[in-house]
Amino acid sequence: MGGSRKKLLALGLALLMGGALPGLLKAAPDTIVMDKLGDLYGPVTFDHNFHMMITGSCATCHHHTLGEAPEDERCLRCHTGGSPAETVACKDCHPQDRFSSAYLEKLEQDPYLYHTDRPGLLGALHQQCLGCHQQFGVAYGCTDCHERTEKGDAFYRSGDYAPQGGSDDKH
Amino acid sequence: MMKKIDRRNFLKGGLAGTAALAVTGKATSGKAASFEGYPDSMGVLVDLTKCVGCRTCEAACNKEQGLPEPAKPFNDTSVFDETGHGGMPRQPTEKAYTVVNRYDTESGGPVYRKIQCNHCNEPGCLTSCFVNAYTKTPEGAVIYDPKVCVGCRTCMIACPFHIPAYSYSSTINPIIKKCIFCYDTRLKFGRPPACVEACPQEVMVFGKRADLLRLARQRIKENPNKYIDHIYGEKEMGGTSWLYLSGVPFEEVGFNTTLGNEPVISYVKEFLGIVPMVLTIWPALFTGFHLLATRKEEAEAGKKDNNKGEGGRS
């Protein structure tokens, strides 16, 4: 009995793999260039393919938006999985203007909005990437992911803009 | 002149008079109601569990406030090993209105904490300032007028968080320097302070203080194992516009947890209420005492004179 159940499961999985997933994977980009978050650092070319492979689950980063059940059990209270969302890009849910008066007003004017604590795009990306990188001991210094621009050097008083007494480029 | 009132009686009389006045004074002025902050004032919720110690906030503050060049680059993490006076962690200075420190905690590894003015609802600095240089704005910022500041440094002593710094480097006009919540350039226009906007980790959330308290409670409720069940700044010293969540006990990351919930003004307002009365009434009161005490003498002297006169007559 147990064996046939396993077979059924395997068949189901195979069907899933052969049917539903490739449709999503086809649409999924191999790399994503993130270049909309300021000019202190250069763009990040995110290896989406590689991260899909190592996480093994879209829900690790995309929460419920791909129709998978979310990993965080607190999300499961509402998002039990099923239909994918219209959009799956980070920037479509995580606002770039998290603390603008317009956005704060929008939050306030929607009494039914549950997600009042949704991080902005900058915070969401850093928390997501750094969270995992720290947890798994992958490099997580600022310049490990993106090069600091000249404007960034001026901002951080680093490199050519370092104060007299020497620069220490640890982060 | 005979010594009718000795020192002990003098003080006794003075104290009794003042106490009586204090009682009557209270009845007329009434006890000041506790001030819980302006209703729509803004604040910042700092979530220490998110900070990675990148010091971007320090760089942003330096740029926004036009502060002088730092001793080390803002991406230099060796500053975390620096200590100030008496081995204390770094504190804000005249050249840096905010600093990030690292705390090696027992429970959760290194925890980073940004220090700046907490913008109290009832600021101790404001209470202590005798030239009224400080203002608590309806937006929530505690700002000060450098033109009015005389550099007496009383606010440095009054501040329970040791925030106001002093421009010791200025020989001509040394004044107080501290974080002003980016009031002039940002808060006034409804924008978050530079440090909040620059933080890549979104350690800080900017919003109405009342909303932030709700948000903080929600975070604690949703993650009971992640956070200590306390919002630092909700009640401390009468409440502050900047609020903190932590995953380790607050005292482990340099917070003073013994401050209590009463603002500085509660400790001094009764005394300060008496001062004007003392200054106006004590002179009259003691002049009266003096006259009363010496009246007998004068009367006796007068009697003698009269007696002399009477004796002369009889």
CSV table of C-alpha atoms in Angstrom, one decimal:
chain,number,residue,atom,x,y,z
A,1,MET,CA,0.0,0.0,0.0
A,2,GLY,CA,2.7,2.4,1.1
A,3,GLY,CA,4.6,1.6,-2.1
A,4,SER,CA,1.8,2.5,-4.4
A,5,ARG,CA,1.1,5.7,-2.5
A,6,LYS,CA,4.8,6.6,-3.1
A,7,LYS,CA,4.4,5.8,-6.8
A,8,LEU,CA,1.3,8.0,-6.9
A,9,LEU,CA,3.2,10.8,-5.3
A,10,ALA,CA,6.1,10.4,-7.7
A,11,LEU,CA,3.7,10.4,-10.6
A,12,GLY,CA,2.1,13.5,-9.2
A,13,LEU,CA,5.4,15.2,-8.8
A,14,ALA,CA,6.5,14.2,-12.3
A,15,LEU,CA,3.3,15.7,-13.7
A,16,LEU,CA,3.9,18.9,-11.7
A,17,MET,CA,7.4,19.1,-12.9
A,18,GLY,CA,6.5,18.4,-16.5
A,19,GLY,CA,3.4,20.5,-16.5
A,20,ALA,CA,3.1,23.5,-14.2
A,21,LEU,CA,6.7,24.3,-13.2
A,22,PRO,CA,8.3,24.7,-16.7
A,23,GLY,CA,5.7,27.2,-17.5
A,24,LEU,CA,6.9,29.4,-14.6
A,25,LEU,CA,10.6,28.5,-15.1
A,26,LYS,CA,10.3,29.5,-18.8
A,27,ALA,CA,9.1,33.0,-17.7
A,28,ALA,CA,11.7,33.3,-15.0
A,29,PRO,CA,14.7,35.3,-16.1
A,30,ASP,CA,18.2,33.8,-15.7
A,31,THR,CA,19.7,37.0,-14.4
A,32,ILE,CA,18.1,40.2,-13.0
A,33,VAL,CA,19.9,43.5,-13.1
A,34,MET,CA,19.0,45.6,-10.0
A,35,ASP,CA,20.0,49.2,-10.8
A,36,LYS,CA,17.1,51.3,-9.4
A,37,LEU,CA,18.2,51.8,-5.9
A,38,GLY,CA,20.4,54.8,-5.8
A,39,ASP,CA,23.9,55.6,-7.1
A,40,LEU,CA,26.2,55.0,-4.2
A,41,TYR,CA,26.8,51.5,-5.5
A,42,GLY,CA,26.8,50.0,-9.0
A,43,PRO,CA,24.1,47.7,-10.2
A,44,VAL,CA,23.8,44.1,-9.0
A,45,THR,CA,23.5,41.4,-11.5
A,46,PHE,CA,21.5,38.9,-9.6
A,47,ASP,CA,22.0,35.3,-10.7
A,48,HIS,CA,18.3,34.3,-10.5
A,49,ASN,CA,18.9,30.9,-12.1
A,50,PHE,CA,21.5,29.9,-9.5
A,51,HIS,CA,19.4,31.1,-6.6
A,52,MET,CA,16.4,29.2,-7.9
A,53,MET,CA,18.6,26.1,-7.9
A,54,ILE,CA,20.0,26.4,-4.4
A,55,THR,CA,16.7,27.5,-2.7
A,56,GLY,CA,14.7,24.8,-4.5
A,57,SER,CA,11.5,26.8,-3.8
A,58,CYS,CA,10.2,30.0,-5.3
A,59,ALA,CA,8.4,30.7,-2.0
A,60,THR,CA,11.7,31.3,-0.2
A,61,CYS,CA,11.9,34.7,-1.9
A,62,HIS,CA,8.5,35.2,-3.7
A,63,HIS,CA,6.4,34.3,-0.6
A,64,HIS,CA,2.9,33.3,-2.0
A,65,THR,CA,3.0,35.2,-5.3
A,66,LEU,CA,3.9,32.2,-7.5
A,67,GLY,CA,1.0,30.2,-6.2
A,68,GLU,CA,3.1,28.0,-3.9
A,69,ALA,CA,2.2,27.8,-0.2
A,70,PRO,CA,4.4,30.4,1.6
A,71,GLU,CA,7.2,29.1,3.9
A,72,ASP,CA,6.4,31.5,6.8
A,73,GLU,CA,3.5,29.9,8.7
A,74,ARG,CA,2.2,33.3,9.7
A,75,CYS,CA,1.5,33.9,6.0
A,76,LEU,CA,-0.4,30.7,5.8
A,77,ARG,CA,-3.3,32.1,7.7
A,78,CYS,CA,-4.4,33.8,4.5
A,79,HIS,CA,-2.2,32.7,1.7
A,80,THR,CA,-2.6,28.9,1.5
A,81,GLY,CA,-1.2,28.6,-2.0
A,82,GLY,CA,-3.2,28.2,-5.2
A,83,SER,CA,-3.4,30.8,-7.9
A,84,PRO,CA,-0.3,32.9,-8.7
A,85,ALA,CA,-0.4,36.6,-8.3
A,86,GLU,CA,-0.5,38.9,-11.3
A,87,THR,CA,3.0,40.1,-10.8
A,88,VAL,CA,6.0,38.5,-9.1
A,89,ALA,CA,8.6,41.2,-9.3
A,90,CYS,CA,9.9,42.5,-6.0
A,91,LYS,CA,9.4,46.1,-6.9
A,92,ASP,CA,5.7,45.6,-7.7
A,93,CYS,CA,4.9,45.0,-4.0
A,94,HIS,CA,7.8,46.6,-2.2
A,95,PRO,CA,7.6,50.3,-2.7
A,96,GLN,CA,10.6,52.3,-3.6
A,97,ASP,CA,9.2,55.3,-1.7
A,98,ARG,CA,8.5,53.5,1.5
A,99,PHE,CA,8.5,56.7,3.7
A,100,SER,CA,7.2,59.3,1.3
A,101,SER,CA,4.3,61.3,2.5
A,102,ALA,CA,2.2,59.9,-0.3
A,103,TYR,CA,2.9,56.3,0.6
A,104,LEU,CA,2.4,56.9,4.3
A,105,GLU,CA,-1.0,58.5,3.6
A,106,LYS,CA,-1.9,55.6,1.4
A,107,LEU,CA,-1.2,53.2,4.2
A,108,GLU,CA,-3.3,55.3,6.6
A,109,GLN,CA,-6.2,55.6,4.3
A,110,ASP,CA,-6.8,51.9,3.8
A,111,PRO,CA,-8.3,50.6,7.0
A,112,TYR,CA,-8.5,47.1,5.6
A,113,LEU,CA,-4.8,46.8,4.7
A,114,TYR,CA,-3.1,44.1,6.7
A,115,HIS,CA,0.4,44.6,5.2
A,116,THR,CA,1.2,47.9,6.9
A,117,ASP,CA,4.6,46.6,7.8
A,118,ARG,CA,5.7,45.7,4.3
A,119,PRO,CA,9.4,46.7,3.8
A,120,GLY,CA,10.3,49.1,1.0
A,121,LEU,CA,12.3,47.7,-2.0
A,122,LEU,CA,15.7,48.7,-0.6
A,123,GLY,CA,15.0,47.1,2.8
A,124,ALA,CA,13.3,44.0,1.3
A,125,LEU,CA,16.2,43.2,-1.0
A,126,HIS,CA,18.9,43.7,1.6
A,127,GLN,CA,17.0,41.9,4.4
A,128,GLN,CA,16.3,39.0,2.0
A,129,CYS,CA,19.8,38.7,0.6
A,130,LEU,CA,21.8,39.5,3.7
A,131,GLY,CA,19.6,37.4,5.8
A,132,CYS,CA,20.4,34.2,3.9
A,133,HIS,CA,24.0,35.2,3.2
A,134,GLN,CA,24.6,35.7,6.9
A,135,GLN,CA,22.8,32.6,7.9
A,136,PHE,CA,24.8,30.4,5.4
A,137,GLY,CA,28.1,32.1,5.9
A,138,VAL,CA,28.2,33.5,2.4
A,139,ALA,CA,30.1,36.8,1.9
A,140,TYR,CA,27.9,39.6,3.0
A,141,GLY,CA,30.0,42.8,2.9
A,142,CYS,CA,28.6,45.7,1.0
A,143,THR,CA,31.1,45.5,-1.8
A,144,ASP,CA,30.8,41.7,-2.0
A,145,CYS,CA,27.6,42.2,-4.0
A,146,HIS,CA,28.0,45.6,-5.5
A,147,GLU,CA,30.9,47.9,-6.3
A,148,ARG,CA,30.9,51.3,-4.6
A,149,THR,CA,30.7,54.1,-7.2
A,150,GLU,CA,32.8,57.3,-7.0
A,151,LYS,CA,29.7,59.0,-5.6
A,152,GLY,CA,29.6,56.3,-3.0
A,153,ASP,CA,33.2,56.8,-2.1
A,154,ALA,CA,32.5,60.5,-1.6
A,155,PHE,CA,29.4,59.7,0.5
A,156,TYR,CA,31.3,57.2,2.7
A,157,ARG,CA,34.5,59.3,2.7
A,158,SER,CA,36.3,56.3,1.4
A,159,GLY,CA,38.9,55.5,-1.3
A,160,ASP,CA,40.0,58.8,-2.9
A,161,TYR,CA,37.8,60.7,-0.5
A,162,ALA,CA,39.2,59.1,2.6
A,163,PRO,CA,40.2,61.5,5.5
A,164,GLN,CA,43.9,61.9,6.1
A,165,GLY,CA,45.0,59.1,8.2
A,166,GLY,CA,44.2,56.2,5.9
A,167,SER,CA,41.2,54.2,4.7
A,168,ASP,CA,40.2,50.9,5.9
A,169,ASP,CA,37.9,49.2,3.4
A,170,LYS,CA,36.4,46.4,5.4
A,171,HIS,CA,32.8,46.9,4.6
B,1,MET,CA,20.1,95.4,68.6
B,2,MET,CA,19.2,92.3,70.5
B,3,LYS,CA,19.3,88.9,68.8
B,4,LYS,CA,15.6,88.0,69.0
B,5,ILE,CA,15.6,85.5,66.0
B,6,ASP,CA,18.4,83.0,65.8
B,7,ARG,CA,19.4,81.1,62.7
B,8,ARG,CA,17.3,78.1,63.5
B,9,ASN,CA,14.1,80.1,63.9
B,10,PHE,CA,14.9,82.1,60.8
B,11,LEU,CA,15.0,79.0,58.7
B,12,LYS,CA,12.0,77.5,60.4
B,13,GLY,CA,10.0,80.5,59.7
B,14,GLY,CA,11.1,80.7,56.2
B,15,LEU,CA,10.4,77.1,55.5
B,16,ALA,CA,6.9,77.3,57.1
B,17,GLY,CA,6.1,80.4,55.0
B,18,THR,CA,7.3,78.7,51.8
B,19,ALA,CA,5.4,75.5,52.5
B,20,ALA,CA,2.2,77.5,53.2
B,21,LEU,CA,2.7,79.3,49.9
B,22,ALA,CA,3.4,76.1,48.1
B,23,VAL,CA,0.1,74.7,49.2
B,24,THR,CA,-1.8,77.8,48.3
B,25,GLY,CA,0.2,78.1,45.0
B,26,LYS,CA,-0.8,74.6,44.1
B,27,ALA,CA,-4.4,75.3,44.7
B,28,THR,CA,-4.4,78.2,42.3
B,29,SER,CA,-2.1,76.9,39.5
B,30,GLY,CA,-3.3,73.3,39.7
B,31,LYS,CA,-1.1,70.3,38.9
B,32,ALA,CA,0.2,70.3,35.3
B,33,ALA,CA,-1.4,67.4,33.4
B,34,SER,CA,1.1,64.9,32.0
B,35,PHE,CA,2.0,65.5,28.4
B,36,GLU,CA,2.0,62.4,26.2
B,37,GLY,CA,3.3,64.1,23.1
B,38,TYR,CA,1.6,65.9,20.2
B,39,PRO,CA,-1.2,63.7,18.8
B,40,ASP,CA,0.1,63.5,15.2
B,41,SER,CA,3.8,63.8,16.0
B,42,MET,CA,6.2,61.6,13.9
B,43,GLY,CA,8.6,59.1,15.2
B,44,VAL,CA,11.1,56.4,14.2
B,45,LEU,CA,10.9,52.8,15.2
B,46,VAL,CA,14.4,51.2,15.3
B,47,ASP,CA,14.5,47.5,15.1
B,48,LEU,CA,17.9,46.4,16.4
B,49,THR,CA,17.5,42.9,15.1
B,50,LYS,CA,17.9,44.2,11.6
B,51,CYS,CA,21.0,46.4,11.9
B,52,VAL,CA,24.2,45.0,10.3
B,53,GLY,CA,26.5,47.8,11.4
B,54,CYS,CA,27.2,49.3,7.9
B,55,ARG,CA,27.3,52.8,9.3
B,56,THR,CA,25.4,54.2,6.2
B,57,CYS,CA,23.2,56.2,8.6
B,58,GLU,CA,26.3,58.0,10.0
B,59,ALA,CA,27.4,58.9,6.5
B,60,ALA,CA,23.9,60.1,5.6
B,61,CYS,CA,23.8,62.2,8.7
B,62,ASN,CA,27.2,63.7,8.0
B,63,LYS,CA,26.1,64.7,4.5
B,64,GLU,CA,22.6,66.0,5.4
B,65,GLN,CA,23.8,68.1,8.3
B,66,GLY,CA,27.0,69.3,6.5
B,67,LEU,CA,29.2,68.0,9.3
B,68,PRO,CA,33.0,68.1,9.2
B,69,GLU,CA,35.1,65.3,7.8
B,70,PRO,CA,35.2,62.2,10.1
B,71,ALA,CA,38.4,60.8,11.5
B,72,LYS,CA,37.9,57.6,9.6
B,73,PRO,CA,35.8,56.6,6.6
B,74,PHE,CA,32.2,55.7,7.2
B,75,ASN,CA,32.8,52.2,5.9
B,76,ASP,CA,35.6,51.6,8.4
B,77,THR,CA,34.3,49.1,11.0
B,78,SER,CA,37.3,49.6,13.3
B,79,VAL,CA,35.4,52.4,15.0
B,80,PHE,CA,33.4,49.7,16.8
B,81,ASP,CA,36.5,48.8,18.9
B,82,GLU,CA,36.9,52.5,19.9
B,83,THR,CA,35.8,53.5,23.4
B,84,GLY,CA,35.3,57.0,24.8
B,85,HIS,CA,35.8,58.3,28.3
B,86,GLY,CA,36.0,55.6,30.9
B,87,GLY,CA,35.7,52.8,28.4
B,88,MET,CA,32.2,53.9,27.4
B,89,PRO,CA,31.0,53.1,23.9
B,90,ARG,CA,31.0,56.0,21.4
B,91,GLN,CA,28.5,58.7,21.9
B,92,PRO,CA,27.3,61.4,19.5
B,93,THR,CA,29.7,64.4,19.3
B,94,GLU,CA,29.6,67.9,17.8
B,95,LYS,CA,30.9,66.3,14.5
B,96,ALA,CA,28.6,63.2,14.5
B,97,TYR,CA,25.0,63.5,15.6
B,98,THR,CA,24.6,59.8,15.3
B,99,VAL,CA,27.0,56.9,15.9
B,100,VAL,CA,26.6,53.1,15.6
B,101,ASN,CA,28.1,50.9,18.3
B,102,ARG,CA,28.6,47.2,18.4
B,103,TYR,CA,27.6,45.2,21.5
B,104,ASP,CA,28.9,41.7,21.9
B,105,THR,CA,25.9,40.2,23.8
B,106,GLU,CA,25.7,36.9,25.6
B,107,SER,CA,22.5,35.9,24.0
B,108,GLY,CA,22.6,36.9,20.3
B,109,GLY,CA,26.1,37.5,19.1
B,110,PRO,CA,27.1,41.1,18.0
B,111,VAL,CA,24.2,43.5,18.0
B,112,TYR,CA,24.5,47.0,16.5
B,113,ARG,CA,22.8,50.0,17.8
B,114,LYS,CA,22.5,53.5,16.4
B,115,ILE,CA,22.6,56.3,18.9
B,116,GLN,CA,21.1,59.7,18.4
B,117,CYS,CA,18.7,62.1,20.1
B,118,ASN,CA,15.6,60.2,21.1
B,119,HIS,CA,13.4,63.3,20.9
B,120,CYS,CA,11.6,63.0,24.2
B,121,ASN,CA,7.9,64.0,24.5
B,122,GLU,CA,9.0,66.1,27.5
B,123,PRO,CA,12.6,66.8,26.9
B,124,GLY,CA,15.0,67.2,29.9
B,125,CYS,CA,17.2,69.4,27.9
B,126,LEU,CA,14.3,71.8,27.2
B,127,THR,CA,13.2,71.7,30.8
B,128,SER,CA,16.7,72.6,32.0
B,129,CYS,CA,17.5,75.3,29.4
B,130,PHE,CA,17.2,78.7,31.1
B,131,VAL,CA,17.4,80.7,27.9
B,132,ASN,CA,14.6,78.6,26.2
B,133,ALA,CA,16.8,77.6,23.3
B,134,TYR,CA,15.0,74.3,22.9
B,135,THR,CA,11.7,73.6,21.2
B,136,LYS,CA,9.6,70.4,20.9
B,137,THR,CA,7.9,70.8,17.6
B,138,PRO,CA,4.5,69.4,16.9
B,139,GLU,CA,6.1,67.1,14.3
B,140,GLY,CA,8.1,65.5,17.1
B,141,ALA,CA,11.6,67.0,16.8
B,142,VAL,CA,13.5,68.5,19.7
B,143,ILE,CA,15.3,71.4,18.0
B,144,TYR,CA,17.3,74.3,19.4
B,145,ASP,CA,18.2,77.8,18.4
B,146,PRO,CA,22.0,78.1,18.3
B,147,LYS,CA,21.7,81.9,18.3
B,148,VAL,CA,20.1,81.7,21.7
B,149,CYS,CA,22.3,79.0,23.2
B,150,VAL,CA,24.8,80.5,25.6
B,151,GLY,CA,26.8,77.4,26.0
B,152,CYS,CA,26.0,76.7,29.6
B,153,ARG,CA,25.9,72.9,29.1
B,154,THR,CA,23.1,72.4,31.6
B,155,CYS,CA,21.2,70.3,29.0
B,156,MET,CA,24.1,68.0,28.7
B,157,ILE,CA,23.6,67.1,32.4
B,158,ALA,CA,19.9,67.1,32.2
B,159,CYS,CA,19.6,64.7,29.2
B,160,PRO,CA,19.1,61.2,30.6
B,161,PHE,CA,20.5,59.7,27.3
B,162,HIS,CA,23.7,61.9,27.3
B,163,ILE,CA,23.0,63.2,23.8
B,164,PRO,CA,23.7,66.9,23.6
B,165,ALA,CA,27.4,67.4,22.6
B,166,TYR,CA,29.4,70.6,22.9
B,167,SER,CA,31.5,72.4,20.4
B,168,TYR,CA,34.6,72.5,22.6
B,169,SER,CA,36.6,73.1,19.4
B,170,SER,CA,35.1,76.5,19.0
B,171,THR,CA,36.9,79.1,21.1
B,172,ILE,CA,34.7,82.1,20.2
B,173,ASN,CA,31.2,80.7,20.4
B,174,PRO,CA,31.0,77.2,21.8
B,175,ILE,CA,27.4,75.9,21.7
B,176,ILE,CA,25.4,72.7,22.0
B,177,LYS,CA,25.2,70.4,19.0
B,178,LYS,CA,22.8,67.5,18.5
B,179,CYS,CA,20.5,65.6,16.2
B,180,ILE,CA,17.5,67.6,15.2
B,181,PHE,CA,15.5,64.9,13.4
B,182,CYS,CA,16.6,66.6,10.2
B,183,TYR,CA,13.8,69.1,11.1
B,184,ASP,CA,14.9,72.0,8.8
B,185,THR,CA,15.5,70.0,5.7
B,186,ARG,CA,13.2,67.1,6.0
B,187,LEU,CA,10.8,66.5,8.9
B,188,LYS,CA,9.2,69.9,8.4
B,189,PHE,CA,8.2,68.8,4.9
B,190,GLY,CA,6.9,65.4,6.1
B,191,ARG,CA,10.0,63.6,4.9
B,192,PRO,CA,11.9,61.0,7.0
B,193,PRO,CA,15.3,61.9,8.4
B,194,ALA,CA,18.4,61.2,6.2
B,195,CYS,CA,19.5,58.2,8.3
B,196,VAL,CA,16.1,56.4,7.9
B,197,GLU,CA,16.0,56.9,4.2
B,198,ALA,CA,19.6,55.8,3.7
B,199,CYS,CA,19.5,52.6,5.7
B,200,PRO,CA,19.8,49.7,3.4
B,201,GLN,CA,18.3,47.2,5.9
B,202,GLU,CA,15.3,49.4,6.7
B,203,VAL,CA,16.2,49.1,10.4
B,204,MET,CA,14.2,52.2,11.0
B,205,VAL,CA,10.5,52.8,10.1
B,206,PHE,CA,9.3,56.4,9.9
B,207,GLY,CA,5.7,57.3,10.7
B,208,LYS,CA,3.3,58.7,13.2
B,209,ARG,CA,4.5,57.7,16.7
B,210,ALA,CA,1.1,56.2,17.5
B,211,ASP,CA,1.2,54.0,14.4
B,212,LEU,CA,4.7,53.0,15.2
B,213,LEU,CA,3.7,51.8,18.6
B,214,ARG,CA,1.0,49.7,17.0
B,215,LEU,CA,3.5,48.4,14.5
B,216,ALA,CA,6.0,47.5,17.2
B,217,ARG,CA,3.4,45.7,19.2
B,218,GLN,CA,2.4,43.8,16.1
B,219,ARG,CA,6.0,42.7,15.4
B,220,ILE,CA,6.4,41.5,19.0
B,221,LYS,CA,3.1,39.6,18.8
B,222,GLU,CA,3.9,38.0,15.5
B,223,ASN,CA,7.5,37.1,16.5
B,224,PRO,CA,7.4,36.4,20.3
B,225,ASN,CA,10.6,34.4,20.1
B,226,LYS,CA,12.5,37.1,18.2
B,227,TYR,CA,11.8,40.2,20.3
B,228,ILE,CA,12.0,41.2,24.0
B,229,ASP,CA,8.5,42.1,25.0
B,230,HIS,CA,9.2,45.8,25.5
B,231,ILE,CA,9.2,48.9,23.4
B,232,TYR,CA,12.0,51.1,24.7
B,233,GLY,CA,10.9,54.7,24.5
B,234,GLU,CA,7.2,54.1,24.7
B,235,LYS,CA,7.2,55.2,28.4
B,236,GLU,CA,10.8,55.8,29.3
B,237,MET,CA,11.3,59.3,30.7
B,238,GLY,CA,7.7,60.2,29.7
B,239,GLY,CA,8.1,58.7,26.2
B,240,THR,CA,10.3,59.4,23.3
B,241,SER,CA,9.7,59.9,19.6
B,242,TRP,CA,12.3,57.3,18.8
B,243,LEU,CA,11.3,53.8,19.8
B,244,TYR,CA,13.3,50.6,19.9
B,245,LEU,CA,12.7,46.9,19.5
B,246,SER,CA,15.4,44.5,20.5
B,247,GLY,CA,16.1,40.8,20.4
B,248,VAL,CA,18.3,40.9,23.4
B,249,PRO,CA,17.7,42.5,26.8
B,250,PHE,CA,18.0,46.2,26.4
B,251,GLU,CA,20.6,46.6,29.1
B,252,GLU,CA,22.9,44.3,27.1
B,253,VAL,CA,23.0,46.8,24.3
B,254,GLY,CA,23.7,49.9,26.4
B,255,PHE,CA,20.2,51.1,27.2
B,256,ASN,CA,19.6,52.5,30.6
B,257,THR,CA,16.7,50.5,31.9
B,258,THR,CA,16.6,52.2,35.3
B,259,LEU,CA,15.4,55.6,34.1
B,260,GLY,CA,11.8,55.2,35.0
B,261,ASN,CA,8.8,56.6,33.2
B,262,GLU,CA,8.6,60.1,34.6
B,263,PRO,CA,10.0,62.9,32.5
B,264,VAL,CA,12.6,65.2,34.0
B,265,ILE,CA,10.1,67.9,34.4
B,266,SER,CA,8.1,65.9,36.9
B,267,TYR,CA,11.1,65.9,39.2
B,268,VAL,CA,11.6,69.6,39.0
B,269,LYS,CA,8.3,71.3,38.3
B,270,GLU,CA,7.1,71.5,41.9
B,271,PHE,CA,10.4,73.0,43.0
B,272,LEU,CA,10.7,75.3,40.0
B,273,GLY,CA,7.1,76.4,40.7
B,274,ILE,CA,8.2,77.6,44.1
B,275,VAL,CA,11.2,79.6,42.9
B,276,PRO,CA,9.4,82.7,41.7
B,277,MET,CA,7.4,82.8,44.9
B,278,VAL,CA,10.5,82.5,47.0
B,279,LEU,CA,12.1,85.3,45.0
B,280,THR,CA,9.1,87.6,45.4
B,281,ILE,CA,7.7,86.7,48.8
B,282,TRP,CA,10.7,85.8,50.9
B,283,PRO,CA,12.2,89.3,50.9
B,284,ALA,CA,8.8,90.8,52.0
B,285,LEU,CA,8.3,87.9,54.5
B,286,PHE,CA,11.6,88.2,56.2
B,287,THR,CA,11.5,92.0,56.2
B,288,GLY,CA,8.2,91.5,58.1
B,289,PHE,CA,9.9,89.1,60.5
B,290,HIS,CA,12.7,91.5,61.0
B,291,LEU,CA,10.3,94.3,61.8
B,292,LEU,CA,8.3,92.1,64.1
B,293,ALA,CA,11.4,91.0,65.9
B,294,THR,CA,12.8,94.4,66.4
B,295,ARG,CA,9.4,96.1,67.2
B,296,LYS,CA,9.7,95.0,70.8
B,297,GLU,CA,13.1,96.5,71.1
B,298,GLU,CA,12.0,99.7,69.6
B,299,ALA,CA,8.9,99.7,71.8
B,300,GLU,CA,11.1,99.1,74.8
B,301,ALA,CA,13.4,101.8,73.8
B,302,GLY,CA,10.4,104.0,73.3
B,303,LYS,CA,9.1,103.0,76.7
B,304,LYS,CA,12.4,103.9,78.3
B,305,ASP,CA,12.2,107.2,76.6
B,306,ASN,CA,8.7,107.7,77.7
B,307,ASN,CA,9.5,106.6,81.3
B,308,LYS,CA,12.4,109.0,81.3
B,309,GLY,CA,10.0,111.7,80.1
B,310,GLU,CA,7.3,110.7,82.6
B,311,GLY,CA,9.9,110.4,85.4
B,312,GLY,CA,11.2,113.8,84.5
B,313,ARG,CA,7.7,115.1,84.7
B,314,SER,CA,6.7,113.5,88.0
